[in-house]
PDB file of C-alpha atoms in Angstrom:
ATOM      1  CA  MET Y   1      30.854 -15.695  12.466  1.00  0.00           C
ATOM      2  CA  SER Y   2      28.128 -13.116  12.540  1.00  0.00           C
ATOM      3  CA  ARG Y   3      29.432  -9.794  11.254  1.00  0.00           C
ATOM      4  CA  LYS Y   4      26.294  -7.971  12.364  1.00  0.00           C
ATOM      5  CA  GLY Y   5      26.415  -9.504  15.811  1.00  0.00           C
ATOM      6  CA  ASN Y   6      30.069  -8.622  16.399  1.00  0.00           C
ATOM      7  CA  LYS Y   7      29.537  -4.934  15.681  1.00  0.00           C
ATOM      8  CA  ILE Y   8      30.194  -2.837  18.794  1.00  0.00           C
ATOM      9  CA  LEU Y   9      27.481  -0.197  19.271  1.00  0.00           C
ATOM     10  CA  THR Y  10      28.258   3.276  20.612  1.00  0.00           C
ATOM     11  CA  ILE Y  11      25.576   4.867  22.772  1.00  0.00           C
ATOM     12  CA  PRO Y  12      24.768   8.358  21.377  1.00  0.00           C
ATOM     13  CA  THR Y  13      24.770  11.404  23.629  1.00  0.00           C
ATOM     14  CA  GLY Y  14      21.418  12.050  25.273  1.00  0.00           C
ATOM     15  CA  VAL Y  15      20.446   8.361  25.282  1.00  0.00           C
ATOM     16  CA  MET Y  16      20.378   6.356  28.525  1.00  0.00           C
ATOM     17  CA  VAL Y  17      20.643   2.562  28.547  1.00  0.00           C
ATOM     18  CA  THR Y  18      19.564   0.421  31.503  1.00  0.00           C
ATOM     19  CA  MET Y  19      20.492  -3.268  31.446  1.00  0.00           C
ATOM     20  CA  ASN Y  20      18.284  -5.978  32.941  1.00  0.00           C
ATOM     21  CA  PRO Y  21      18.523  -9.755  32.378  1.00  0.00           C
ATOM     22  CA  GLY Y  22      16.607 -10.400  29.142  1.00  0.00           C
ATOM     23  CA  LYS Y  23      15.613  -6.760  28.606  1.00  0.00           C
ATOM     24  CA  ILE Y  24      17.307  -3.474  27.775  1.00  0.00           C
ATOM     25  CA  ASN Y  25      15.554  -0.175  28.542  1.00  0.00           C
ATOM     26  CA  ILE Y  26      16.655   2.636  26.230  1.00  0.00           C
ATOM     27  CA  LYS Y  27      15.492   6.202  26.904  1.00  0.00           C
ATOM     28  CA  GLY Y  28      16.073   9.242  24.728  1.00  0.00           C
ATOM     29  CA  ALA Y  29      14.681  12.696  24.094  1.00  0.00           C
ATOM     30  CA  GLN Y  30      11.933  11.320  21.832  1.00  0.00           C
ATOM     31  CA  GLY Y  31      10.719   8.480  24.074  1.00  0.00           C
ATOM     32  CA  ALA Y  32      11.642   5.071  25.452  1.00  0.00           C
ATOM     33  CA  LEU Y  33      11.980   1.591  23.960  1.00  0.00           C
ATOM     34  CA  ASP Y  34      12.507  -1.865  25.430  1.00  0.00           C
ATOM     35  CA  VAL Y  35      14.543  -4.481  23.561  1.00  0.00           C
ATOM     36  CA  VAL Y  36      13.869  -8.029  24.725  1.00  0.00           C
ATOM     37  CA  TYR Y  37      16.406 -10.796  24.114  1.00  0.00           C
ATOM     38  CA  PRO Y  38      16.932 -14.406  25.321  1.00  0.00           C
ATOM     39  CA  HIS Y  39      19.428 -13.914  28.163  1.00  0.00           C
ATOM     40  CA  LYS Y  40      20.200 -17.648  28.342  1.00  0.00           C
ATOM     41  CA  LEU Y  41      21.573 -17.579  24.789  1.00  0.00           C
ATOM     42  CA  ILE Y  42      22.857 -14.009  24.321  1.00  0.00           C
ATOM     43  CA  ARG Y  43      24.894 -11.764  26.637  1.00  0.00           C
ATOM     44  CA  VAL Y  44      24.670  -7.980  26.293  1.00  0.00           C
ATOM     45  CA  GLU Y  45      27.278  -5.840  28.058  1.00  0.00           C
ATOM     46  CA  ASN Y  46      27.587  -2.080  28.475  1.00  0.00           C
ATOM     47  CA  VAL Y  47      31.260  -1.138  28.902  1.00  0.00           C
ATOM     48  CA  ASP Y  48      32.574   2.434  28.558  1.00  0.00           C
ATOM     49  CA  ASN Y  49      29.426   3.724  26.816  1.00  0.00           C
ATOM     50  CA  LYS Y  50      29.617   0.904  24.237  1.00  0.00           C
ATOM     51  CA  ILE Y  51      27.291  -2.085  23.896  1.00  0.00           C
ATOM     52  CA  LYS Y  52      28.742  -5.473  23.012  1.00  0.00           C
ATOM     53  CA  VAL Y  53      26.551  -8.462  22.129  1.00  0.00           C
ATOM     54  CA  THR Y  54      28.058 -11.958  22.475  1.00  0.00           C
ATOM     55  CA  ARG Y  55      26.581 -15.421  22.225  1.00  0.00           C
ATOM     56  CA  LEU Y  56      26.937 -17.985  24.984  1.00  0.00           C
ATOM     57  CA  ASN Y  57      27.100 -21.082  22.759  1.00  0.00           C
ATOM     58  CA  GLU Y  58      27.507 -22.021  19.108  1.00  0.00           C
ATOM     59  CA  GLU Y  59      24.112 -23.612  18.461  1.00  0.00           C
ATOM     60  CA  LYS Y  60      22.233 -22.675  15.303  1.00  0.00           C
ATOM     61  CA  GLN Y  61      19.441 -20.805  17.113  1.00  0.00           C
ATOM     62  CA  THR Y  62      21.952 -18.742  19.082  1.00  0.00           C
ATOM     63  CA  ARG Y  63      23.928 -17.840  15.969  1.00  0.00           C
ATOM     64  CA  MET Y  64      20.692 -16.724  14.278  1.00  0.00           C
ATOM     65  CA  LEU Y  65      19.694 -14.516  17.219  1.00  0.00           C
ATOM     66  CA  HIS Y  66      23.139 -12.936  17.644  1.00  0.00           C
ATOM     67  CA  GLY Y  67      22.877 -10.502  14.719  1.00  0.00           C
ATOM     68  CA  THR Y  68      19.151  -9.927  15.238  1.00  0.00           C
ATOM     69  CA  VAL Y  69      19.567  -8.777  18.836  1.00  0.00           C
ATOM     70  CA  ASN Y  70      22.460  -6.505  17.854  1.00  0.00           C
ATOM     71  CA  SER Y  71      20.411  -4.947  15.011  1.00  0.00           C
ATOM     72  CA  ASN Y  72      17.355  -4.444  17.257  1.00  0.00           C
ATOM     73  CA  ILE Y  73      19.473  -2.602  19.828  1.00  0.00           C
ATOM     74  CA  ASN Y  74      21.115  -0.511  17.083  1.00  0.00           C
ATOM     75  CA  ASN Y  75      17.693   0.396  15.610  1.00  0.00           C
ATOM     76  CA  ALA Y  76      16.488   1.537  19.042  1.00  0.00           C
ATOM     77  CA  LEU Y  77      19.635   3.649  19.593  1.00  0.00           C
ATOM     78  CA  ILE Y  78      19.312   5.335  16.184  1.00  0.00           C
ATOM     79  CA  GLY Y  79      15.557   5.861  16.558  1.00  0.00           C
ATOM     80  CA  LEU Y  80      15.838   7.518  19.967  1.00  0.00           C
ATOM     81  CA  SER Y  81      18.717   9.775  18.915  1.00  0.00           C
ATOM     82  CA  LYS Y  82      17.868  10.706  15.287  1.00  0.00           C
ATOM     83  CA  GLY Y  83      14.478   9.162  14.525  1.00  0.00           C
ATOM     84  CA  TYR Y  84      13.182   7.463  11.389  1.00  0.00           C
ATOM     85  CA  VAL Y  85      11.414   9.041   8.413  1.00  0.00           C
ATOM     86  CA  LYS Y  86       9.485   7.425   5.550  1.00  0.00           C
ATOM     87  CA  LYS Y  87       8.275   9.625   2.701  1.00  0.00           C
ATOM     88  CA  LEU Y  88       5.437   8.590   0.413  1.00  0.00           C
ATOM     89  CA  LYS Y  89       4.171  10.253  -2.738  1.00  0.00           C
ATOM     90  CA  ILE Y  90       0.785   9.916  -4.378  1.00  0.00           C
ATOM     91  CA  VAL Y  91       0.491   9.863  -8.171  1.00  0.00           C
ATOM     92  CA  GLY Y  92      -2.863  10.019  -9.928  1.00  0.00           C
ATOM     93  CA  VAL Y  93      -5.483  12.515 -11.053  1.00  0.00           C
ATOM     94  CA  GLY Y  94      -7.559  13.561  -8.047  1.00  0.00           C
ATOM     95  CA  TYR Y  95      -5.521  11.475  -5.593  1.00  0.00           C
ATOM     96  CA  LYS Y  96      -4.737  13.352  -2.389  1.00  0.00           C
ATOM     97  CA  ALA Y  97      -4.074  12.974   1.339  1.00  0.00           C
ATOM     98  CA  ASN Y  98      -5.060  15.012   4.372  1.00  0.00           C
ATOM     99  CA  VAL Y  99      -4.182  14.823   8.081  1.00  0.00           C
ATOM    100  CA  SER Y 100      -6.624  16.091  10.703  1.00  0.00           C
ATOM    101  CA  ASN Y 101      -7.655  15.028  14.222  1.00  0.00           C
ATOM    102  CA  ASN Y 102      -4.975  12.317  14.402  1.00  0.00           C
ATOM    103  CA  LYS Y 103      -6.345  10.640  11.257  1.00  0.00           C
ATOM    104  CA  LEU Y 104      -4.872  10.285   7.777  1.00  0.00           C
ATOM    105  CA  THR Y 105      -7.555  10.515   5.088  1.00  0.00           C
ATOM    106  CA  LEU Y 106      -6.786   9.342   1.549  1.00  0.00           C
ATOM    107  CA  ALA Y 107      -8.830  10.045  -1.566  1.00  0.00           C
ATOM    108  CA  ILE Y 108      -7.307   7.543  -3.988  1.00  0.00           C
ATOM    109  CA  GLY Y 109      -9.979   6.663  -6.523  1.00  0.00           C
ATOM    110  CA  PHE Y 110     -12.299   4.555  -4.375  1.00  0.00           C
ATOM    111  CA  SER Y 111     -15.972   5.421  -3.863  1.00  0.00           C
ATOM    112  CA  HIS Y 112     -15.146   6.292  -0.254  1.00  0.00           C
ATOM    113  CA  PRO Y 113     -12.238   7.979   1.532  1.00  0.00           C
ATOM    114  CA  VAL Y 114      -9.740   5.626   3.199  1.00  0.00           C
ATOM    115  CA  VAL Y 115      -9.053   6.646   6.815  1.00  0.00           C
ATOM    116  CA  PHE Y 116      -6.073   5.547   8.932  1.00  0.00           C
ATOM    117  CA  ASP Y 117      -5.799   6.169  12.664  1.00  0.00           C
ATOM    118  CA  ILE Y 118      -2.307   7.516  13.354  1.00  0.00           C
ATOM    119  CA  PRO Y 119      -0.564   5.621  16.191  1.00  0.00           C
ATOM    120  CA  GLN Y 120       0.378   7.651  19.256  1.00  0.00           C
ATOM    121  CA  ASP Y 121       4.152   7.354  18.736  1.00  0.00           C
ATOM    122  CA  LEU Y 122       4.060   8.599  15.126  1.00  0.00           C
ATOM    123  CA  ARG Y 123       3.970  12.036  13.576  1.00  0.00           C
ATOM    124  CA  VAL Y 124       2.356  12.146  10.133  1.00  0.00           C
ATOM    125  CA  ILE Y 125       2.302  15.322   8.053  1.00  0.00           C
ATOM    126  CA  CYS Y 126       1.251  16.182   4.511  1.00  0.00           C
ATOM    127  CA  PRO Y 127       3.418  19.061   3.195  1.00  0.00           C
ATOM    128  CA  THR Y 128       1.426  18.946  -0.060  1.00  0.00           C
ATOM    129  CA  PRO Y 129      -1.751  16.996  -0.879  1.00  0.00           C
ATOM    130  CA  THR Y 130       0.338  14.435  -2.786  1.00  0.00           C
ATOM    131  CA  GLU Y 131       3.049  13.868  -0.161  1.00  0.00           C
ATOM    132  CA  ILE Y 132       2.954  11.987   3.145  1.00  0.00           C
ATOM    133  CA  VAL Y 133       5.801  12.090   5.685  1.00  0.00           C
ATOM    134  CA  VAL Y 134       5.804   9.513   8.506  1.00  0.00           C
ATOM    135  CA  GLU Y 135       8.200  10.204  11.406  1.00  0.00           C
ATOM    136  CA  GLY Y 136       8.869   8.334  14.639  1.00  0.00           C
ATOM    137  CA  TYR Y 137      11.472   6.752  16.868  1.00  0.00           C
ATOM    138  CA  ASN Y 138      10.358   3.106  16.500  1.00  0.00           C
ATOM    139  CA  LYS Y 139      11.594   1.740  13.170  1.00  0.00           C
ATOM    140  CA  THR Y 140       9.049  -1.086  13.159  1.00  0.00           C
ATOM    141  CA  ILE Y 141       6.003   1.129  13.675  1.00  0.00           C
ATOM    142  CA  VAL Y 142       7.174   3.738  11.129  1.00  0.00           C
ATOM    143  CA  GLY Y 143       7.821   1.091   8.480  1.00  0.00           C
ATOM    144  CA  GLU Y 144       4.622  -0.808   9.167  1.00  0.00           C
ATOM    145  CA  PHE Y 145       2.404   2.296   8.996  1.00  0.00           C
ATOM    146  CA  ALA Y 146       4.049   3.441   5.731  1.00  0.00           C
ATOM    147  CA  ALA Y 147       3.668  -0.045   4.243  1.00  0.00           C
ATOM    148  CA  ASN Y 148      -0.023  -0.214   5.210  1.00  0.00           C
ATOM    149  CA  VAL Y 149      -0.687   3.179   3.600  1.00  0.00           C
ATOM    150  CA  ARG Y 150       1.166   2.106   0.439  1.00  0.00           C
ATOM    151  CA  ALA Y 151      -0.766  -1.195   0.311  1.00  0.00           C
ATOM    152  CA  THR Y 152      -4.127   0.583  -0.069  1.00  0.00           C
ATOM    153  CA  ARG Y 153      -3.236   1.604  -3.636  1.00  0.00           C
ATOM    154  CA  LYS Y 154       0.012   0.038  -4.814  1.00  0.00           C
ATOM    155  CA  PRO Y 155       1.660   1.710  -7.804  1.00  0.00           C
ATOM    156  CA  GLU Y 156       0.669   0.020 -11.011  1.00  0.00           C
ATOM    157  CA  PRO Y 157       3.168  -0.431 -13.854  1.00  0.00           C
ATOM    158  CA  TYR Y 158       1.127   0.831 -16.829  1.00  0.00           C
ATOM    159  CA  ASN Y 159       0.188   4.395 -15.837  1.00  0.00           C
ATOM    160  CA  GLY Y 160       2.336   4.659 -12.694  1.00  0.00           C
ATOM    161  CA  LYS Y 161      -0.637   5.673 -10.532  1.00  0.00           C
ATOM    162  CA  GLY Y 162      -0.777   4.821  -6.843  1.00  0.00           C
ATOM    163  CA  ILE Y 163       1.052   5.406  -3.563  1.00  0.00           C
ATOM    164  CA  MET Y 164       4.793   4.799  -3.591  1.00  0.00           C
ATOM    165  CA  TYR Y 165       7.863   5.575  -1.509  1.00  0.00           C
ATOM    166  CA  SER Y 166       9.556   8.796  -2.617  1.00  0.00           C
ATOM    167  CA  ASP Y 167      12.758   6.983  -3.627  1.00  0.00           C
ATOM    168  CA  GLU Y 168      10.960   4.014  -5.238  1.00  0.00           C
ATOM    169  CA  ILE Y 169      11.406   3.410  -8.952  1.00  0.00           C
ATOM    170  CA  ILE Y 170       8.432   1.876 -10.750  1.00  0.00           C
ATOM    171  CA  ILE Y 171       9.400  -0.187 -13.799  1.00  0.00           C
ATOM    172  CA  ARG Y 172       6.882   0.804 -16.430  1.00  0.00           C
ATOM    173  CA  LYS Y 173       5.332  -1.675 -18.851  1.00  0.00           C
ATOM    174  CA  VAL Y 174       4.256  -1.039 -22.401  1.00  0.00           C
ATOM    175  CA  GLY Y 175       0.537  -1.353 -23.085  1.00  0.00           C
ATOM    176  CA  LYS Y 176      -1.044  -3.597 -25.722  1.00  0.00           C
ATOM    177  CA  THR Y 177      -1.482  -0.873 -28.302  1.00  0.00           C
ATOM    178  CA  ALA Y 178       2.114   0.354 -28.165  1.00  0.00           C
ATOM    179  CA  GLU Y 179       3.518  -3.112 -28.649  1.00  0.00           C
ATOM    180  CA  GLY Y 180       1.946  -3.709 -32.070  1.00  0.00           C
ATOM    181  CA  ALA Y 181       1.893  -0.103 -33.277  1.00  0.00           C
ATOM    182  CA  GLY Y 182       4.424  -0.645 -36.056  1.00  0.00           C
ATOM    183  CA  THR Y 183       2.629  -3.571 -37.741  1.00  0.00           C
ATOM    184  CA  THR Y 184      -0.769  -3.827 -39.318  1.00  0.00           C
ATOM    185  CA  ALA Y 185      -2.719  -6.886 -38.277  1.00  0.00           C
ATOM    186  CA  GLY Y 186      -4.067  -9.092 -41.060  1.00  0.00           C
ATOM    187  CA  ALA Y 187      -2.431  -7.204 -43.928  1.00  0.00           C
ATOM    188  CA  LYS Y 188      -1.601  -9.327 -47.009  1.00  0.00           C
ATOM    189  CA  LYS Y 189       1.548  -8.891 -48.976  1.00  0.00           C
TER     190      LYS Y 189
END
């Protein structure tokens, strides 16, 4: 039994859901999303402002898709009612970010600035030069953009410099000199 797939989803106020075979159109105040699903394997029903996802057979592929379709619909409902936010922080001397003309510019220790084009559905702001906030209604696009920005300069474990999520904990490593600080190399007794 799929616990994720059996979850009954409540449609939030202000969100309209239109059902078509193999596709669900979801519209909210922030925008619109389409969720595509295999209608020959999965049935999606809208009854009394609640969405129920059921599978039509017990094959392995259908059982795998059951929870995935339910989660995709839930992500669209949450995104169009509340939205998604990813916060990044930049650590390092001289590292900073700037948003202008629908472009995110990063100065992160390379010989050149790194420039990202901001997708149309996203809102990216920099409250301070060392903070980046990515907001949007599509969970996939928000997460992918934040991951691409983080991948340009991943946080390193020795000095902790780089771009990281605001709630991320970097496990720090001890350098070579700190490890052998208490002993003297080559000393005779």
